[in-house]
Amino acid sequence: MDQCNDNRNEIIKETKEYIIRSTNIDTDKDEMKVLDNICFRLWQLGLTKRNLDKLRVYEEAGAKNSNVYKELIKKYGDKQLIVAVEELSELQKELCKALRGKPNKENIIEEFADVLIMLDQVKIYFKIEDDEIRDIIDQKIERTKERLLNG
């Protein structure tokens, strides 16, 4: 792997070490070349250990707050879906501002957080399980990987 100004080599190495620790993969030279290539592709797709750990943190936060979300849904019902659409719109507005050359990272982060909170409530409202979402994500990532590899 080439030297680069970002931390991709560190992230790829961390992912590779995680895979080696988590599996019984053979660590001979040829297998390590294949694993290096796989880890690089995972990095390109954002599927590194670091990103997956962040997703777990987000899921744990949602689970921790699910009682609050359930109470909000119980109290406000369908109105929470309107709030979800409003929050999505506010994030969209901030992203459009950024595309026009006026990015405000703090506002984007705030609206992003609002959207994540509302998405957790939407999951509860429609009784959507994390596994159902993960299955669809896995299918979409597989399709994307195939497109990347096949041009």
Coordinates of N, CA and C in Angstrom, one line a residue:
M1 N 0.8 -1.2 0.0 CA 0.0 0.0 0.0 C 0.9 1.2 0.0
D2 N 0.5 2.2 -0.8 CA 1.3 3.4 -0.9 C 1.1 4.3 0.3
Q3 N 2.1 5.2 0.5 CA 2.0 6.2 1.5 C 1.0 7.2 1.0
C4 N 0.2 7.8 1.9 CA -0.8 8.8 1.5 C -0.9 9.7 2.7
N5 N -1.5 10.9 2.4 CA -1.7 11.9 3.4 C -2.8 11.7 4.4
D6 N -3.8 10.8 4.0 CA -4.9 10.5 4.9 C -4.5 9.3 5.8
N7 N -5.4 8.8 6.6 CA -5.1 7.7 7.5 C -5.7 6.4 7.0
R8 N -5.8 6.3 5.6 CA -6.4 5.0 5.1 C -5.5 3.8 5.4
N9 N -4.2 4.0 5.4 CA -3.3 2.8 5.6 C -3.6 2.3 7.1
E10 N -3.7 3.2 8.0 CA -3.9 2.9 9.4 C -5.3 2.1 9.5
I11 N -6.3 2.7 8.9 CA -7.6 2.1 8.9 C -7.7 0.7 8.3
I12 N -7.0 0.6 7.1 CA -6.9 -0.7 6.4 C -6.2 -1.7 7.3
K13 N -5.1 -1.3 7.9 CA -4.3 -2.2 8.7 C -5.1 -2.7 9.9
E14 N -5.8 -1.8 10.5 CA -6.7 -2.1 11.7 C -7.8 -3.1 11.3
T15 N -8.3 -2.9 10.1 CA -9.4 -3.8 9.6 C -8.8 -5.2 9.3
K16 N -7.6 -5.2 8.7 CA -6.9 -6.5 8.4 C -6.6 -7.2 9.7
E17 N -6.1 -6.5 10.7 CA -5.8 -7.2 12.0 C -7.0 -7.7 12.6
Y18 N -8.1 -7.0 12.5 CA -9.4 -7.4 13.1 C -9.9 -8.7 12.4
I19 N -9.8 -8.7 11.1 CA -10.2 -9.9 10.4 C -9.3 -11.1 10.7
I20 N -8.0 -10.9 10.8 CA -7.1 -12.0 11.2 C -7.5 -12.5 12.6
R21 N -7.7 -11.6 13.6 CA -8.1 -12.0 14.9 C -9.4 -12.7 15.0
S22 N -10.4 -12.3 14.1 CA -11.7 -12.8 14.2 C -12.0 -14.1 13.4
T23 N -11.0 -14.5 12.6 CA -11.2 -15.7 11.8 C -10.0 -16.6 11.9
N24 N -10.1 -17.7 11.2 CA -8.9 -18.6 11.2 C -8.2 -18.6 9.9
I25 N -8.2 -17.4 9.3 CA -7.6 -17.2 8.0 C -6.1 -17.5 8.1
D26 N -5.6 -18.1 7.0 CA -4.2 -18.5 6.9 C -3.4 -17.2 6.7
T27 N -2.3 -17.0 7.4 CA -1.5 -15.8 7.3 C -0.3 -15.9 6.4
D28 N -0.3 -16.8 5.4 CA 0.8 -16.9 4.5 C 0.8 -15.7 3.5
K29 N 1.9 -15.5 2.8 CA 2.1 -14.3 2.0 C 1.0 -14.1 1.0
D30 N 0.7 -15.2 0.3 CA -0.4 -15.0 -0.8 C -1.7 -14.7 -0.2
E31 N -2.1 -15.3 0.9 CA -3.3 -14.9 1.6 C -3.4 -13.5 2.1
M32 N -2.2 -13.0 2.5 CA -2.1 -11.6 3.0 C -2.3 -10.6 1.9
K33 N -1.8 -11.0 0.7 CA -2.0 -10.1 -0.5 C -3.5 -10.0 -0.8
V34 N -4.1 -11.1 -0.8 CA -5.6 -11.2 -1.1 C -6.3 -10.4 0.0
L35 N -5.9 -10.6 1.3 CA -6.6 -9.8 2.4 C -6.3 -8.3 2.3
D36 N -5.1 -7.9 1.9 CA -4.8 -6.5 1.7 C -5.8 -5.9 0.6
N37 N -6.0 -6.6 -0.5 CA -6.9 -6.2 -1.5 C -8.3 -6.1 -1.0
I38 N -8.7 -7.1 -0.3 CA -10.1 -7.1 0.2 C -10.3 -5.9 1.2
C39 N -9.3 -5.7 2.1 CA -9.4 -4.6 3.1 C -9.4 -3.2 2.4
F40 N -8.6 -3.1 1.3 CA -8.7 -1.9 0.6 C -10.0 -1.6 0.0
R41 N -10.6 -2.7 -0.6 CA -12.0 -2.5 -1.2 C -13.0 -2.2 -0.1
L42 N -12.9 -2.8 1.1 CA -13.8 -2.5 2.2 C -13.6 -1.1 2.6
W43 N -12.4 -0.6 2.6 CA -12.2 0.8 2.9 C -12.8 1.7 1.9
Q44 N -12.7 1.4 0.6 CA -13.4 2.2 -0.4 C -14.9 2.2 -0.2
L45 N -15.5 1.1 0.3 CA -16.9 1.0 0.4 C -17.3 1.5 1.8
G46 N -16.4 1.9 2.7 CA -16.7 2.4 4.0 C -17.1 1.3 4.9
L47 N -16.7 0.1 4.7 CA -17.0 -1.1 5.5 C -15.9 -1.5 6.4
T48 N -15.1 -0.6 6.9 CA -14.0 -0.9 7.8 C -14.5 -1.1 9.2
K49 N -13.6 -1.8 10.0 CA -14.0 -2.0 11.4 C -14.3 -0.7 12.1
R50 N -13.6 0.4 11.8 CA -13.9 1.6 12.4 C -15.3 2.1 12.1
N51 N -15.7 2.1 10.9 CA -17.0 2.5 10.5 C -18.1 1.6 11.1
L52 N -17.8 0.3 11.1 CA -18.8 -0.6 11.6 C -19.0 -0.4 13.1
D53 N -17.8 -0.1 13.8 CA -17.9 0.2 15.2 C -18.8 1.5 15.5
K54 N -18.6 2.5 14.6 CA -19.4 3.7 14.7 C -20.9 3.4 14.5
L55 N -21.2 2.5 13.6 CA -22.6 2.1 13.4 C -23.2 1.4 14.6
R56 N -22.3 0.5 15.3 CA -22.8 -0.1 16.5 C -23.0 0.9 17.6
V57 N -22.2 1.9 17.7 CA -22.4 3.0 18.7 C -23.7 3.7 18.5
Y58 N -24.0 4.0 17.2 CA -25.3 4.6 16.8 C -26.4 3.7 17.2
E59 N -26.4 2.4 16.9 CA -27.4 1.5 17.2 C -27.6 1.4 18.7
E60 N -26.5 1.3 19.5 CA -26.7 1.3 20.9 C -27.3 2.5 21.5
A61 N -27.0 3.7 20.9 CA -27.6 5.0 21.3 C -29.1 4.9 21.1
G62 N -29.5 4.4 19.9 CA -30.9 4.3 19.6 C -31.6 3.4 20.5
A63 N -31.0 2.3 20.8 CA -31.6 1.3 21.8 C -31.7 1.9 23.2
K64 N -30.7 2.7 23.6 CA -30.7 3.3 24.9 C -31.9 4.3 25.0
N65 N -32.2 5.0 23.9 CA -33.2 6.1 23.9 C -34.6 5.6 23.4
S66 N -34.7 4.3 23.1 CA -35.9 3.8 22.6 C -37.1 4.0 23.5
N67 N -37.0 4.0 24.8 CA -38.1 4.3 25.6 C -38.6 5.7 25.5
V68 N -37.7 6.6 25.3 CA -38.1 8.0 25.1 C -38.8 8.2 23.8
Y69 N -38.2 7.5 22.7 CA -38.8 7.5 21.4 C -40.2 6.9 21.5
K70 N -40.4 5.8 22.2 CA -41.7 5.2 22.3 C -42.7 6.1 22.9
E71 N -42.3 6.8 24.0 CA -43.2 7.8 24.6 C -43.6 8.9 23.7
L72 N -42.6 9.4 22.9 CA -42.9 10.5 21.9 C -44.0 10.0 20.9
I73 N -43.8 8.8 20.4 CA -44.7 8.3 19.5 C -46.1 8.1 20.1
K74 N -46.1 7.6 21.3 CA -47.4 7.4 22.1 C -48.1 8.7 22.3
K75 N -47.3 9.8 22.6 CA -47.9 11.1 22.9 C -48.3 11.8 21.6
Y76 N -47.5 11.8 20.5 CA -47.7 12.6 19.3 C -48.2 11.8 18.1
G77 N -48.0 10.4 18.2 CA -48.5 9.6 17.1 C -48.0 10.0 15.7
D78 N -48.9 10.0 14.7 CA -48.5 10.3 13.3 C -47.7 11.6 13.2
K79 N -47.9 12.5 14.1 CA -47.2 13.8 14.0 C -45.7 13.7 14.0
Q80 N -45.2 12.6 14.6 CA -43.8 12.4 14.6 C -43.3 12.1 13.1
L81 N -44.1 11.5 12.3 CA -43.7 11.3 10.9 C -43.6 12.6 10.2
I82 N -44.4 13.6 10.5 CA -44.3 14.9 9.9 C -43.0 15.5 10.4
V83 N -42.7 15.4 11.7 CA -41.4 15.9 12.2 C -40.2 15.3 11.5
A84 N -40.3 14.0 11.2 CA -39.2 13.3 10.5 C -39.0 13.9 9.1
V85 N -40.1 14.1 8.4 CA -40.0 14.7 7.1 C -39.4 16.1 7.2
E86 N -39.8 16.9 8.2 CA -39.3 18.2 8.4 C -37.8 18.2 8.7
E87 N -37.3 17.2 9.5 CA -35.9 17.1 9.8 C -35.1 16.7 8.6
L88 N -35.6 15.8 7.8 CA -35.0 15.4 6.5 C -34.9 16.6 5.6
S89 N -35.9 17.5 5.6 CA -35.9 18.7 4.7 C -34.8 19.7 5.2
E90 N -34.7 19.8 6.5 CA -33.7 20.7 7.1 C -32.2 20.2 6.8
L91 N -32.0 18.9 6.8 CA -30.7 18.4 6.4 C -30.5 18.7 4.9
Q92 N -31.5 18.4 4.1 CA -31.4 18.7 2.7 C -31.1 20.1 2.4
K93 N -31.7 21.0 3.1 CA -31.4 22.5 3.0 C -29.9 22.8 3.3
E94 N -29.4 22.2 4.3 CA -28.0 22.4 4.7 C -27.1 21.9 3.6
L95 N -27.4 20.7 3.1 CA -26.6 20.1 2.1 C -26.6 20.9 0.8
C96 N -27.8 21.5 0.5 CA -27.9 22.3 -0.7 C -27.1 23.6 -0.5
K97 N -27.1 24.2 0.7 CA -26.2 25.3 0.9 C -24.8 25.0 0.7
A98 N -24.4 23.8 1.2 CA -23.0 23.4 1.0 C -22.6 23.3 -0.5
L99 N -23.5 22.7 -1.2 CA -23.3 22.6 -2.7 C -23.2 24.0 -3.4
R100 N -23.8 25.0 -2.8 CA -23.8 26.3 -3.3 C -22.5 27.1 -2.8
G101 N -21.7 26.4 -2.1 CA -20.4 27.0 -1.6 C -20.5 27.7 -0.3
K102 N -21.6 27.4 0.5 CA -21.8 27.9 1.8 C -21.9 26.8 2.9
P103 N -20.9 26.0 3.0 CA -21.1 24.8 3.9 C -21.0 25.3 5.4
N104 N -21.8 24.8 6.2 CA -21.7 25.0 7.7 C -21.7 23.7 8.4
K105 N -20.5 23.2 8.7 CA -20.4 21.8 9.2 C -21.2 21.6 10.5
E106 N -21.2 22.6 11.4 CA -22.0 22.5 12.6 C -23.4 22.3 12.4
N107 N -24.0 23.1 11.4 CA -25.4 22.9 11.1 C -25.7 21.6 10.5
I108 N -24.8 21.1 9.6 CA -25.0 19.8 9.0 C -25.0 18.7 10.0
I109 N -24.0 18.8 11.0 CA -24.0 17.8 12.1 C -25.3 17.8 12.9
E110 N -25.7 19.0 13.2 CA -26.9 19.1 14.0 C -28.1 18.5 13.3
E111 N -28.3 18.9 12.0 CA -29.4 18.3 11.2 C -29.3 16.8 11.0
F112 N -28.1 16.4 10.8 CA -27.8 14.9 10.7 C -28.2 14.2 12.0
A113 N -27.9 14.7 13.1 CA -28.3 14.1 14.4 C -29.8 14.1 14.5
D114 N -30.5 15.2 14.1 CA -31.9 15.3 14.2 C -32.5 14.2 13.3
V115 N -32.0 14.0 12.1 CA -32.5 13.0 11.2 C -32.3 11.6 11.8
L116 N -31.1 11.3 12.4 CA -30.9 10.0 13.0 C -31.9 9.7 14.1
I117 N -32.2 10.7 14.9 CA -33.1 10.6 16.0 C -34.5 10.2 15.4
M118 N -34.9 11.0 14.4 CA -36.2 10.7 13.8 C -36.3 9.4 13.1
L119 N -35.2 8.9 12.5 CA -35.2 7.6 11.8 C -35.4 6.5 12.8
D120 N -34.8 6.7 14.0 CA -35.0 5.7 15.1 C -36.5 5.7 15.4
Q121 N -37.1 6.8 15.5 CA -38.5 6.8 15.8 C -39.4 6.2 14.7
V122 N -39.0 6.5 13.4 CA -39.7 5.9 12.3 C -39.6 4.3 12.4
K123 N -38.4 3.8 12.8 CA -38.2 2.4 12.9 C -39.2 1.8 14.0
I124 N -39.3 2.5 15.1 CA -40.2 2.1 16.1 C -41.7 2.2 15.7
Y125 N -42.0 3.3 15.0 CA -43.4 3.5 14.6 C -43.9 2.4 13.6
F126 N -43.0 2.0 12.7 CA -43.3 1.0 11.7 C -42.9 -0.4 12.1
K127 N -42.4 -0.6 13.4 CA -41.9 -1.8 13.9 C -40.9 -2.5 13.0
I128 N -39.9 -1.7 12.6 CA -38.8 -2.2 11.7 C -37.7 -2.6 12.6
E129 N -37.2 -3.8 12.4 CA -36.0 -4.4 13.2 C -34.7 -4.0 12.5
D130 N -33.7 -3.8 13.3 CA -32.4 -3.5 12.8 C -31.9 -4.6 11.8
D131 N -32.2 -5.8 12.0 CA -31.8 -6.9 11.1 C -32.4 -6.8 9.7
E132 N -33.7 -6.3 9.7 CA -34.3 -6.1 8.4 C -33.6 -5.0 7.6
I133 N -33.2 -4.0 8.3 CA -32.4 -2.9 7.6 C -31.1 -3.4 7.2
R134 N -30.4 -4.1 8.1 CA -29.1 -4.7 7.8 C -29.1 -5.6 6.6
D135 N -30.1 -6.4 6.5 CA -30.3 -7.3 5.3 C -30.3 -6.5 4.0
I136 N -31.1 -5.5 4.0 CA -31.3 -4.7 2.8 C -30.0 -3.9 2.5
I137 N -29.3 -3.4 3.5 CA -28.0 -2.7 3.3 C -27.0 -3.7 2.7
D138 N -27.0 -4.9 3.3 CA -26.0 -5.9 2.8 C -26.3 -6.2 1.3
Q139 N -27.6 -6.3 0.9 CA -27.9 -6.6 -0.5 C -27.5 -5.4 -1.4
K140 N -27.7 -4.2 -0.9 CA -27.3 -3.0 -1.7 C -25.8 -2.9 -1.8
I141 N -25.1 -3.2 -0.7 CA -23.7 -3.1 -0.7 C -23.1 -4.1 -1.7
E142 N -23.7 -5.3 -1.7 CA -23.2 -6.4 -2.6 C -23.4 -6.0 -4.0
R143 N -24.6 -5.4 -4.3 CA -24.8 -4.9 -5.7 C -23.9 -3.8 -6.1
T144 N -23.6 -2.9 -5.1 CA -22.6 -1.8 -5.4 C -21.2 -2.4 -5.6
K145 N -20.8 -3.4 -4.8 CA -19.5 -4.0 -5.0 C -19.4 -4.6 -6.4
E146 N -20.4 -5.3 -6.8 CA -20.4 -6.0 -8.1 C -20.3 -4.9 -9.2
R147 N -21.0 -3.8 -9.1 CA -20.9 -2.7 -10.1 C -19.5 -2.1 -10.1
L148 N -18.9 -2.0 -8.9 CA -17.5 -1.4 -8.8 C -16.5 -2.3 -9.5
L149 N -16.7 -3.6 -9.2 CA -15.7 -4.6 -9.7 C -15.9 -4.9 -11.2
N150 N -17.1 -4.8 -11.7 CA -17.4 -5.1 -13.1 C -17.4 -3.8 -14.0
G151 N -17.2 -2.7 -13.4 CA -17.2 -1.5 -14.2 C -18.5 -1.0 -14.4

